Coordinates of C-alpha atoms in Angstrom, one line a residue:
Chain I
X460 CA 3.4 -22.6 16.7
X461 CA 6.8 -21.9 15.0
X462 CA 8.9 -19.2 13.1
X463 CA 8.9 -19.1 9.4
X464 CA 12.9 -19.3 9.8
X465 CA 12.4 -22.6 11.1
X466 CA 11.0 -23.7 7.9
X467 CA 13.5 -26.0 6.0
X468 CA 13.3 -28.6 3.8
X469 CA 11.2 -32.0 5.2
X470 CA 9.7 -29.8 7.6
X471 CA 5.2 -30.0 7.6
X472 CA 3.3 -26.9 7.9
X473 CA -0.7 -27.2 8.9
X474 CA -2.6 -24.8 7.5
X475 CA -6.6 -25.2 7.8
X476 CA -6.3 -28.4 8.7
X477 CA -4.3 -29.4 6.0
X478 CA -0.7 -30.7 6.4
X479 CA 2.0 -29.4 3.6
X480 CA 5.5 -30.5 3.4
X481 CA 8.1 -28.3 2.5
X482 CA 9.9 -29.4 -0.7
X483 CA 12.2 -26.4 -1.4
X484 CA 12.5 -23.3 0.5
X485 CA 14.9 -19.9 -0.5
X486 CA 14.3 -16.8 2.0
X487 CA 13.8 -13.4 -0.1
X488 CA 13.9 -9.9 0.3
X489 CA 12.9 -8.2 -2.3
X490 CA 14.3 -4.6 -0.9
X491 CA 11.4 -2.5 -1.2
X492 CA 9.2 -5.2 0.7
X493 CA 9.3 -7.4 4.0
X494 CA 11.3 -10.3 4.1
X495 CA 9.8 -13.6 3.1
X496 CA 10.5 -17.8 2.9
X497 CA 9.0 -18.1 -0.4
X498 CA 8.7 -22.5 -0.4
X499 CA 7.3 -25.1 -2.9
X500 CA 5.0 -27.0 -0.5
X501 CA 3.2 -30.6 -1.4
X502 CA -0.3 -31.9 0.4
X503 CA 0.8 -34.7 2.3
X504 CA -3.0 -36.2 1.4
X505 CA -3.4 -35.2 -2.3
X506 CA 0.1 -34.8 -3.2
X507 CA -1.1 -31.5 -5.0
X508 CA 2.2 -29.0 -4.9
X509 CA 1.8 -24.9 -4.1
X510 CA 4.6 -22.5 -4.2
X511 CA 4.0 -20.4 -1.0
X512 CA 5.0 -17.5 0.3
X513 CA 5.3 -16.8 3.7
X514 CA 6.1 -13.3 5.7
X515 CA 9.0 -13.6 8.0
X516 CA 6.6 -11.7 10.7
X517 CA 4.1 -14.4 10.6
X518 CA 3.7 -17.5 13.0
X519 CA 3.3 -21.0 11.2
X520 CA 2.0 -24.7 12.6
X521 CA 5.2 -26.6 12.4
X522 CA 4.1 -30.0 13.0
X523 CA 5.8 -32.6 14.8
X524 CA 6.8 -35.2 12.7
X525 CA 8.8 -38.7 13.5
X526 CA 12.1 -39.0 11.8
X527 CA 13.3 -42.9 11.4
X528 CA 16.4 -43.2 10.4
X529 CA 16.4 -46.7 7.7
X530 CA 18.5 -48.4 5.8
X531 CA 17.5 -48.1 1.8
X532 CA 17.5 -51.8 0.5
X533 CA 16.2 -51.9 -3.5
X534 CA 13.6 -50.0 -5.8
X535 CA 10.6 -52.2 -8.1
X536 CA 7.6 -51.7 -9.4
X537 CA 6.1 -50.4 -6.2
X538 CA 8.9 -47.9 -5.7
X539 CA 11.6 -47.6 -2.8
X540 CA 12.1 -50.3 -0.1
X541 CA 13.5 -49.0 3.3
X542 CA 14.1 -51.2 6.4
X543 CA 14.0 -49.8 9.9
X544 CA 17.8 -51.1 11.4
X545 CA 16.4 -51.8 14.7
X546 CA 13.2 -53.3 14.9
X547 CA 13.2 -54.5 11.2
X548 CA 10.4 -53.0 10.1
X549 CA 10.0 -52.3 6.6
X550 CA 8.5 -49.3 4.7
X551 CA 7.6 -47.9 0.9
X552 CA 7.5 -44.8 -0.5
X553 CA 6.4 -44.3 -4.1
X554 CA 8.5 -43.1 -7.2
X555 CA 6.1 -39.8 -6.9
X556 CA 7.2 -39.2 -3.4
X557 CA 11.3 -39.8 -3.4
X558 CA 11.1 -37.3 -6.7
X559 CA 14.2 -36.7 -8.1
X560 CA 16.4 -37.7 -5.6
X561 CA 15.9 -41.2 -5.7
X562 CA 18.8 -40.9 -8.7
X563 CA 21.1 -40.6 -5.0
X564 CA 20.1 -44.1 -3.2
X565 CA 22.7 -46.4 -2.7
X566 CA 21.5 -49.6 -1.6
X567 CA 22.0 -50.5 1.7
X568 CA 23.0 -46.7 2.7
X569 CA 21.0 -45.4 5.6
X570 CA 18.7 -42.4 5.4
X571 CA 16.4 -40.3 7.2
X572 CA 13.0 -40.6 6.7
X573 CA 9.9 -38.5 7.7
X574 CA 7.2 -40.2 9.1
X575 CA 3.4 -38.9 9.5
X576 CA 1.0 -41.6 10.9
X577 CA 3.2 -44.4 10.4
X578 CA 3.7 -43.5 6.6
X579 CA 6.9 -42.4 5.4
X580 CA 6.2 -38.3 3.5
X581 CA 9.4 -37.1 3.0
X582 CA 13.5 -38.4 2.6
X583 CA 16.2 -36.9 3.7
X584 CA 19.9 -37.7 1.9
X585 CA 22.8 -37.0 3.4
X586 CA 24.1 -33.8 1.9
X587 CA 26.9 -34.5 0.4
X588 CA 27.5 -38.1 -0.7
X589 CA 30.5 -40.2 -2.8
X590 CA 30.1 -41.5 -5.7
X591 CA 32.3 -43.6 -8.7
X592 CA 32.5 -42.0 -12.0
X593 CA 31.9 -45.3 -13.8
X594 CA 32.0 -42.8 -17.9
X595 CA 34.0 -39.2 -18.8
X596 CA 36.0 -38.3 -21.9
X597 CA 40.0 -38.7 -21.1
X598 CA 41.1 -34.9 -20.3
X599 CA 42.9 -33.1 -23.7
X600 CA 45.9 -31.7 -22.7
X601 CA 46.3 -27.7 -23.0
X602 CA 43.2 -26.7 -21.5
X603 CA 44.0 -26.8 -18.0
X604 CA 44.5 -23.6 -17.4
X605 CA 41.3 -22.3 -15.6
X606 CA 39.4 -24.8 -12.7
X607 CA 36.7 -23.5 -14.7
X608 CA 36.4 -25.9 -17.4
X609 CA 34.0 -28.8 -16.6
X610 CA 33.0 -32.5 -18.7
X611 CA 29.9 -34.5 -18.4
X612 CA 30.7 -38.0 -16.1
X613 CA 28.3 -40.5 -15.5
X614 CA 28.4 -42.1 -11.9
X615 CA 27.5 -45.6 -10.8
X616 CA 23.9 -44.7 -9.7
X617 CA 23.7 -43.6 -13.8
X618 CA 22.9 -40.0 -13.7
X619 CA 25.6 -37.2 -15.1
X620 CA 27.1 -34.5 -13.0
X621 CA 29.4 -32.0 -14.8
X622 CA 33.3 -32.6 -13.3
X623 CA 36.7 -30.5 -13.7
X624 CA 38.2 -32.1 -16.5
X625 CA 40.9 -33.4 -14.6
X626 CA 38.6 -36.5 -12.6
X627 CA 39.0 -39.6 -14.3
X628 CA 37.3 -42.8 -14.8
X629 CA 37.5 -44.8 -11.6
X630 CA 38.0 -41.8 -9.1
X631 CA 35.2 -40.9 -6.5
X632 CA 33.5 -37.6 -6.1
X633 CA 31.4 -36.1 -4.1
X634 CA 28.1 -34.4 -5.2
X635 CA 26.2 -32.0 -3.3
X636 CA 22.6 -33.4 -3.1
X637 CA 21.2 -30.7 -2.9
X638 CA 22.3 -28.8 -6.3
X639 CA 23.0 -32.2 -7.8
X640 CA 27.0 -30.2 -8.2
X641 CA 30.6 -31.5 -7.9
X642 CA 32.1 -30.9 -5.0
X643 CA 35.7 -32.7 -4.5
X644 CA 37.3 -35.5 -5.5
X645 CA 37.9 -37.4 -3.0
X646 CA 40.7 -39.7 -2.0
Chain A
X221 CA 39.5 -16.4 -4.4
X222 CA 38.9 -16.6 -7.6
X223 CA 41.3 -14.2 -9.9
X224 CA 39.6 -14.6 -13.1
X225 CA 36.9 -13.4 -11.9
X226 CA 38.0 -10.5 -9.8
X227 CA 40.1 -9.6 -12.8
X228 CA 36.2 -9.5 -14.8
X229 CA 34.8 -7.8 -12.4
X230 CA 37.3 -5.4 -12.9
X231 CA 37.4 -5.0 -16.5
X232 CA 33.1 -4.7 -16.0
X233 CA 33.5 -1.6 -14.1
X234 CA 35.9 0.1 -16.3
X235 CA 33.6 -0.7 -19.3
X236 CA 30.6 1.1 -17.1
X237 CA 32.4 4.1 -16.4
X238 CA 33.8 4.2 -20.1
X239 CA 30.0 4.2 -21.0
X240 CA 28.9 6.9 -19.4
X241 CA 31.8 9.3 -19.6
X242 CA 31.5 8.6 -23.4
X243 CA 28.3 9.6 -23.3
X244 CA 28.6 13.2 -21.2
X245 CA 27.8 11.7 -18.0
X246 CA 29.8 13.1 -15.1
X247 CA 30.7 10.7 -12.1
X248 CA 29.7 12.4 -8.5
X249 CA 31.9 10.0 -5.9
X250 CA 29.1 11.3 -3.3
X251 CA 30.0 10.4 0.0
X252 CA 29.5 7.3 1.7
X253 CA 29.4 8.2 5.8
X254 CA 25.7 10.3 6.3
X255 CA 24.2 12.0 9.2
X256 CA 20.8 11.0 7.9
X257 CA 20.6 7.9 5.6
X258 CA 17.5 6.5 3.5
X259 CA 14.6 5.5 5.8
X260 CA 13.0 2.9 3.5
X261 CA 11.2 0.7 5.8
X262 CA 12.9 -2.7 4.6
X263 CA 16.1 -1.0 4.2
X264 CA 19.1 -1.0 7.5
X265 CA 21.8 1.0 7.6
X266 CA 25.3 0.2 9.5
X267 CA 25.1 2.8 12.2
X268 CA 28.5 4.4 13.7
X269 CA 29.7 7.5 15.1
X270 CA 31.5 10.4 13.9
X271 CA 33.9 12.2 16.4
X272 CA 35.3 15.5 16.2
X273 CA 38.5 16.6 17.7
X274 CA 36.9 19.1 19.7
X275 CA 34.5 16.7 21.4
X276 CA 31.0 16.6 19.4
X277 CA 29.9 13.0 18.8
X278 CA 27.7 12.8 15.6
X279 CA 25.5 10.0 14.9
X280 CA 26.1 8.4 11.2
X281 CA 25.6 5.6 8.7
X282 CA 26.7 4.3 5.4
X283 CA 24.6 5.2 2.4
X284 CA 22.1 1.8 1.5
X285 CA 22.1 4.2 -2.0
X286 CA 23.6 7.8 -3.1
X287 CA 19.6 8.6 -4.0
X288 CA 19.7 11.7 -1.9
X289 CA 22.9 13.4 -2.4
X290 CA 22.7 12.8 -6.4
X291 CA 19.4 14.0 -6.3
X292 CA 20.9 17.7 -4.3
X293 CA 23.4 17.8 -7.3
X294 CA 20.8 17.7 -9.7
X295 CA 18.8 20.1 -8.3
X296 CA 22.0 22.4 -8.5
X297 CA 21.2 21.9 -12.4
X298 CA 23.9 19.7 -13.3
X299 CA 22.6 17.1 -15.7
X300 CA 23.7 13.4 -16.3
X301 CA 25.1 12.3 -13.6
X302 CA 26.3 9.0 -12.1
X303 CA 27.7 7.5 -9.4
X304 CA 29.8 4.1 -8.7
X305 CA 30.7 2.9 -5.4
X306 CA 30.2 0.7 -2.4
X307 CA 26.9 0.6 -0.8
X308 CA 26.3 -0.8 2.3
X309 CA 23.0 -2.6 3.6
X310 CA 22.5 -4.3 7.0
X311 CA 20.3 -7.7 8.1
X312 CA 20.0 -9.0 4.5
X313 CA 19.7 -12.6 3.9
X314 CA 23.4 -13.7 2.9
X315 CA 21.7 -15.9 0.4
X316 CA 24.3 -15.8 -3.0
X317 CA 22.8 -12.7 -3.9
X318 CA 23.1 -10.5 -1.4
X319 CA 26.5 -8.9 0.4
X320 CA 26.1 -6.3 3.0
X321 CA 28.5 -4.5 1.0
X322 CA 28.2 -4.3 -2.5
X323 CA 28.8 -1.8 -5.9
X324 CA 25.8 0.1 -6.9
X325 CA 26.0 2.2 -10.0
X326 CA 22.8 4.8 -10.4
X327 CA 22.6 7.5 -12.7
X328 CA 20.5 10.6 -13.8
X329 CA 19.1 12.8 -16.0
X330 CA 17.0 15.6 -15.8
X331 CA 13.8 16.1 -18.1
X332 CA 13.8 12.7 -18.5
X333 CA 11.2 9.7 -17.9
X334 CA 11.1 5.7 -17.5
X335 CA 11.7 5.3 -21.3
X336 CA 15.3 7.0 -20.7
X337 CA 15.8 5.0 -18.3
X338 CA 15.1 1.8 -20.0
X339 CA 16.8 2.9 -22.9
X340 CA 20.0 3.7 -21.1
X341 CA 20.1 0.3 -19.0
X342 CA 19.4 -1.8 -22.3
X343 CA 22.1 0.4 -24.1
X344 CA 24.7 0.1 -21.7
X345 CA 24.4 -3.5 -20.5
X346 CA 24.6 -4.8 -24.0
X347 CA 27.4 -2.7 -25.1
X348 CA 29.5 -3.7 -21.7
X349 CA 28.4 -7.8 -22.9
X350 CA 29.9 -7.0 -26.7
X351 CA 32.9 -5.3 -25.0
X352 CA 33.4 -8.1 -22.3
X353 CA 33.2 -10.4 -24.9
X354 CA 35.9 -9.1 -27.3
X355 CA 38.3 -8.5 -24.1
X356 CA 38.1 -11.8 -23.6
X357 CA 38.3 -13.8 -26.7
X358 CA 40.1 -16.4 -26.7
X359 CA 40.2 -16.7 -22.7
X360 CA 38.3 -18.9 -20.7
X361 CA 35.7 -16.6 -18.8
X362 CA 33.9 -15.7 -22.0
X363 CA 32.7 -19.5 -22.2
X364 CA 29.8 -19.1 -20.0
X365 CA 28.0 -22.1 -19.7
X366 CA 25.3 -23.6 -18.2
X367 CA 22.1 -21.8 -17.3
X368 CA 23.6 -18.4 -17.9
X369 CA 24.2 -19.2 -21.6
X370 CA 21.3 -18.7 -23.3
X371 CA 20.7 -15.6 -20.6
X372 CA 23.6 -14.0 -22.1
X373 CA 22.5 -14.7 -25.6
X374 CA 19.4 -13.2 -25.2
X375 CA 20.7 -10.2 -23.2
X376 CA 23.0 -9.3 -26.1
X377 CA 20.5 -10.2 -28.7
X378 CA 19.4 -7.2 -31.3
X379 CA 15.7 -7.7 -30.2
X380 CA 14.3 -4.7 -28.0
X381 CA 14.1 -6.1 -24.3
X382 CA 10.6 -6.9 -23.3
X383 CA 8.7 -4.6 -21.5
X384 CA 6.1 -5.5 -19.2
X385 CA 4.0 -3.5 -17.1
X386 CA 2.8 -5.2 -13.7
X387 CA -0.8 -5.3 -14.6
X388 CA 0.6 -7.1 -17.7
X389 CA 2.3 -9.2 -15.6
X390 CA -0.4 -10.2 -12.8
X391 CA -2.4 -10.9 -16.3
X392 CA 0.0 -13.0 -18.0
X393 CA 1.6 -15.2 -15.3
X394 CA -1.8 -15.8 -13.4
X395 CA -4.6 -14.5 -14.8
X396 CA -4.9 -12.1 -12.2
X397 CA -6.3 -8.6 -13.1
X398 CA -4.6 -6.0 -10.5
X399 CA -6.6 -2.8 -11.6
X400 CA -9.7 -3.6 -9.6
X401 CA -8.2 -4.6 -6.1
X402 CA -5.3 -1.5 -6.3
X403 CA -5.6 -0.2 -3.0
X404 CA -8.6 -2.6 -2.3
X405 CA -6.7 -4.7 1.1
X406 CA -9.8 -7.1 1.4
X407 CA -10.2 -7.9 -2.1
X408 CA -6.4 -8.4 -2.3
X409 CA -6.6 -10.9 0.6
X410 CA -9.6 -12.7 -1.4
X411 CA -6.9 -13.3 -4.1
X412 CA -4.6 -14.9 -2.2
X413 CA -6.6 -17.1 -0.2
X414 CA -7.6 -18.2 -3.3
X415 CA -4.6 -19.0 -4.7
X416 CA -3.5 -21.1 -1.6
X417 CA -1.7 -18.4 0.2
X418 CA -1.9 -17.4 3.9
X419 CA -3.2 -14.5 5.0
X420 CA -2.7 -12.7 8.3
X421 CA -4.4 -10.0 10.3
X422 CA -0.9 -7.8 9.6
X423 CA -0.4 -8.0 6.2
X424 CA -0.6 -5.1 4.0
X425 CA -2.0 -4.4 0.9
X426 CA 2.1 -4.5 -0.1
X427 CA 2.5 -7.8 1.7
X428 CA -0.4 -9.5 0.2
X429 CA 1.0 -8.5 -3.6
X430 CA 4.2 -9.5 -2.6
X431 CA 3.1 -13.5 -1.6
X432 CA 1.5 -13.6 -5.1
X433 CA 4.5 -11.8 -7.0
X434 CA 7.2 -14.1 -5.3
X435 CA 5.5 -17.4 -5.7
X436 CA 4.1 -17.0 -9.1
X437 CA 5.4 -14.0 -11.0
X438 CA 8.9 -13.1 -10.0
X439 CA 10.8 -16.6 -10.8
X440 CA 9.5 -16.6 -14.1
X441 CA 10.3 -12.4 -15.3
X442 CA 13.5 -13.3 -16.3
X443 CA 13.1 -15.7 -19.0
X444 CA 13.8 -13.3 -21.4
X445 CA 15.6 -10.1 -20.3
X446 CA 12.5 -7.7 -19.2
X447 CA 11.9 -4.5 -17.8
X448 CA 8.8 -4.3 -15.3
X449 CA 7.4 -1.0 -14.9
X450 CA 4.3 0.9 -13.7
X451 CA 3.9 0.2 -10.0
X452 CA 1.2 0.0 -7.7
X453 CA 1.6 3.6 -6.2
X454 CA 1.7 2.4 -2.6
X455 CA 5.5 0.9 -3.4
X456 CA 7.0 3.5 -5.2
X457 CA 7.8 6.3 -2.3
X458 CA 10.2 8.1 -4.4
X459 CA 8.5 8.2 -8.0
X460 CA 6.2 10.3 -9.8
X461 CA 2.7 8.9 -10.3
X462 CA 1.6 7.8 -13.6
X463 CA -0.2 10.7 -15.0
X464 CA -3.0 9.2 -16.4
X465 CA -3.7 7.5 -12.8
X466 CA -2.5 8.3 -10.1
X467 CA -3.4 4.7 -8.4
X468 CA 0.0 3.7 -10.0
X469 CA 3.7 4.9 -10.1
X470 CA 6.1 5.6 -13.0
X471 CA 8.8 3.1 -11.2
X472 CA 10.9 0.3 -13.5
X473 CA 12.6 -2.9 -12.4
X474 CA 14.6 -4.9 -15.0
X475 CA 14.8 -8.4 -14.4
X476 CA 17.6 -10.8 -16.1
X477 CA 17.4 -14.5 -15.3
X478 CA 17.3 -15.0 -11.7
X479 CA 18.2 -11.5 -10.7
X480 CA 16.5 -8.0 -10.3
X481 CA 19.2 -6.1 -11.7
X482 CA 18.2 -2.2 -11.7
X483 CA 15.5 -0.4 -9.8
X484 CA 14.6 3.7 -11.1
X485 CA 11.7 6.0 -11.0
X486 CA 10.9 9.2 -12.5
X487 CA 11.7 11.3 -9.7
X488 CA 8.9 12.7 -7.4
X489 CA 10.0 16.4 -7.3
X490 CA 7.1 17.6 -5.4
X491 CA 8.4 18.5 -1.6
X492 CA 5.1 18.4 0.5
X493 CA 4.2 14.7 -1.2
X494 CA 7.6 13.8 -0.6
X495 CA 7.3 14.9 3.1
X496 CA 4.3 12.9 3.2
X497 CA 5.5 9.5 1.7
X498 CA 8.8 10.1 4.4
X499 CA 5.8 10.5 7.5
X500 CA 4.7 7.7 6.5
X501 CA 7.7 5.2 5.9
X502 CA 8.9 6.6 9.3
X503 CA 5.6 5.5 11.5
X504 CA 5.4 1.9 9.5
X505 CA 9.1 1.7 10.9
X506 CA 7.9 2.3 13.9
X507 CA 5.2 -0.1 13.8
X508 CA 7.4 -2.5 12.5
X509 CA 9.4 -2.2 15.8
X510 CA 12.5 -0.7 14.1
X511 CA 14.7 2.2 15.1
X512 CA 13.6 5.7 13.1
X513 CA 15.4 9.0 12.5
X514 CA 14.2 12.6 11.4
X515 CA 13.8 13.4 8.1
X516 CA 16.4 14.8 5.9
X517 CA 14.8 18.4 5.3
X518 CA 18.0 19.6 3.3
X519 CA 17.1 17.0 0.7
X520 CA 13.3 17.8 0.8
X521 CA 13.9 21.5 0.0
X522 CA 16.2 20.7 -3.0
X523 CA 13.4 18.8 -5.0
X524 CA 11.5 21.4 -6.7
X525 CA 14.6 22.1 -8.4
X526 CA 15.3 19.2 -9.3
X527 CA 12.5 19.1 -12.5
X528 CA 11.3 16.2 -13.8
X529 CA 14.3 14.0 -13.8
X530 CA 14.3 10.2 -14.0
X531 CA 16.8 8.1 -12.0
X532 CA 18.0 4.5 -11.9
X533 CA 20.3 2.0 -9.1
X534 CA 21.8 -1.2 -11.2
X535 CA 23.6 -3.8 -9.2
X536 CA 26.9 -4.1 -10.7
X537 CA 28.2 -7.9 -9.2
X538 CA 24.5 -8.9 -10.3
X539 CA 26.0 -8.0 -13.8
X540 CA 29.5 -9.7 -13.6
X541 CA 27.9 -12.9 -12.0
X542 CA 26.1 -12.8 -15.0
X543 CA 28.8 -12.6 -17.3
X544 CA 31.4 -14.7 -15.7
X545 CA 28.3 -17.7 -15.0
X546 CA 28.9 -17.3 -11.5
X547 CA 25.6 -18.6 -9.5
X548 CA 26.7 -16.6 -6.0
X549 CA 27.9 -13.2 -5.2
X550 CA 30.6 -14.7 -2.9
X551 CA 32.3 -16.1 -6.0
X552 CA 33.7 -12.8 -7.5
X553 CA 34.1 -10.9 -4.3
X554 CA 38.3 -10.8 -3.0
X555 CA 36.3 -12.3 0.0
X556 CA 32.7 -12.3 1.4
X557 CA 30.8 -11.5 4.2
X558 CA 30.1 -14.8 4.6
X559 CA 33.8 -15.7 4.6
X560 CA 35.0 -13.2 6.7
X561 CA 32.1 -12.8 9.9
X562 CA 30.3 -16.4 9.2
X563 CA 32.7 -19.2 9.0

């Protein structure tokens, strides 16, 4: 048994015999009440999603799950390919099941995935990764007076992220996979 | 640091006090170090010690909220009253909305009820938007964009805010209806096992709402600017019941976006309930494992005085996050808790 203030992202909760992975997780406390990990869970089987929350009093099944680091090698019809360094091994995971952040995968980067029964459930990016801004309007000069300013910049992988308007075609930056935000650029 | 934005900040809570001095409202500047500090259950004080020259040691905590020294003035017979200042609240999550030290504005009136209340809040907040605005033409920090936009839009727009009571809201966002399992803790637990939830041997009737209202209801209030009102009795320990049933509370929370922004009641001014409601948040404390302290009978004797006022607490950086698109707390504060104990 575990603490809900273990409960992060990846992580698997049993519940009646049913294993739900945690998608999203925010703790609240809404003042007048407890405090709670309110979390958008999936069904690992049925791939059904739940938003549920959970008192921080209460005990939860944290189950063990096997995390395999691979290496990310190409997306088709069949979804994302991943390669296990060491033994070679390869494994899929669906369009459905890498969600949103597949727009991050780099090929040939390596990730962590999370295994149930031989069967990868759940990928985890590295939280803040580099990218090229490959498309962004030139900066117009006068309004630089405020960091507060931001353009739209498309990045190799193809998907926008909204940049201070002093990045540039060509520089790198690094986005925070976890809000999909700008970070730095970096050098 | 950003100085933009403490300079908004600033200019915010000049336009609140401007506000309510413009409309005959006296500010209080009640005092922050208590002997005997709110016991809400969910609530923690800072504790400390007061020492006297001669000797005495006096146990002491920072106010979580000025509720019971405003409520004393009233009593006295003074009538709209506010105050604006630093409150302080222990073991929160640090989670971009929450500093253990923060500015809470609440204000009061006497003879008044949750319309007031409402009325005021909408009033003020889109008066200090049209007045932040105009300050700021021309300057960056009036270009909010992103998600906060089209809040900002509707929070200034000449439509009355939406007001929603919770049955409303139980009914609207799941289909739920609340009336029938008020007060009802094994019919409540039925509802959220059916609705995927967990339920455990130690949840209350309170609990049980709460992992319906946080999963399905709260994320969405906000949409549009809305004030949520009529509470389940059991969660409203300082308001008047609703007279026309006493199973819920006259208690009103306004919701903008992602934030709760303002929490008031009309006033319970009836000691021996009051006493009651205090017995009772003290032994859950208890229960709860959590440290406990006697009640504060000075502030008990002073309700019947008090009349029927109505009273309301509004989270001033809540506002100026709002208004300067600022998605964390920690982003218009000279420097955060976070900053200056966590990293």
């Amino acid at each position: 048994m575990g603490s809900p203030s273990d409960i992060k992202k990846s992580v698997v909760i049993r519940e009646n015999g049913e294993l739900w992975l945690v998608t999203e997780f925010q703790h609240v406390n809404p003042g007048k009440g407890a405090a709670f990990v309110r979390c958008r869970v999936k069904n690992v089987k049925t791939g059904k999603t739940l938003e549920k929350t959970i008192k921080m009093s209460e005990s939860v099944d944290l189950v063990e799950m096997e995390y395999r680091n691979m290496q990310y090698l190409y997306h088709d019809a069949t979804g994302y390919a991943f390669m296990d360094s060491a033994s070679y091994e390869q494994a899929t995971m669906s369009d459905e099941d890498v969600g949103e952040e597949g727009k991050y995968l780099k090929e040939g980067m390596e990730v962590t995935l999370t295994v149930y029964e031989g069967q990868p459930i759940a990928l985890q990016l590295p939280r803040k990764m580099t990218f090229k801004i490959v498309e962004t309007a030139p900066a117009v000069k006068g309004d630089t007076a405020s960091g507060n300013v931001t353009k739209e910049a498309k990045v190799e992988n193809g998907f926008i992220v909204h940049v201070p308007i002093f990045v540039n075609e060509g520089d790198m930056v690094v986005v925070n996979t976890d809000t999909g935000e700008y970070v730095e650029r970096s050098k | 640091m950003d100085i933009e934005k403490l300079k908004a900040r600033s200019a915010v809570i000049k336009l609140i006090r401007r506000w309510f001095d413009e409309r005959g409202f006296t500010e209080m500047h009640t005092p922050r170090l208590v002997g005997l500090p709110g016991q809400e259950p969910y609530l923690e004080p800072f504790w400390t010690e007061v020492i006297e020259e001669s000797g005495p040691h006096h146990p002491a905590a920072l106010i979580t909220s000025p509720e019971y020294m405003m409520k004393r003035i009233l009593a006295t017979g003074l009538d709209r009253i506010y105050d604006l200042g630093p409150c302080f609240r222990n073991n929160e999550p640090w989670d971009g909305t929450h500093d253990p030290e923060f500015l809470m504005l609440e204000w009061y009136r006497r003879d008044s009820g949750l319309e007031d209340l409402m009325r005021d809040t909408e009033e003020m907040v889109k008066w200090v938007i049209e007045q932040f605005v105009v300050l700021n033409e021309g300057r960056q920090t009036a270009e909010v964009e992103g998600p906060f936009k089209k809040i900002l839009r509707q929070a200034q727009d000449d439509e009355r805010w939406r007001r929603l009571t919770v049955e409303q809201a139980w009914r609207e966002y799941c289909g739920i209806e609340l009336a029938p399992v008020l007060e009802d803790r094994e019919a409540m637990a039925q509802v959220c096992r059916d609705r995927g939830q967990s339920v455990v041997d130690d949840d209350t009737w309170d609990d049980l709402y709460f992992k319906i209202f946080l999963s399905e209801i709260e994320p969405k209030l906000g949409e549009v600017p809305t004030f949520l009102h009529r509470y389940p009795a059991s969660m409203s320990a300082l308001a008047r019941k609703s007279s026309d049933d006493p199973r819920w509370a006259d208690r009103v929370e306004l919701y903008i976006g992602d934030y709760e922004l303002a929490n008031g009641f009309a006033e319970l001014s009836d000691p021996v309930e009051q006493h009651k409601r205090f017995e009772e948040e003290q032994l859950l404390r208890q229960s709860l494992g959590k440290k406990s302290w006697p009640i504060d009978e000075t502030f008990i004797a002073a309700l019947p005085q008090m009349g029927n006022a109505a009273g309301i607490a509004f989270g001033v950086e809540r506002l100026v996050m709002l208004l300067t698109g600022s998605d964390s707390i920690n982003d218009i504060l000279p420097s955060s808790a976070r900053e200056r104990f966590s990293s």
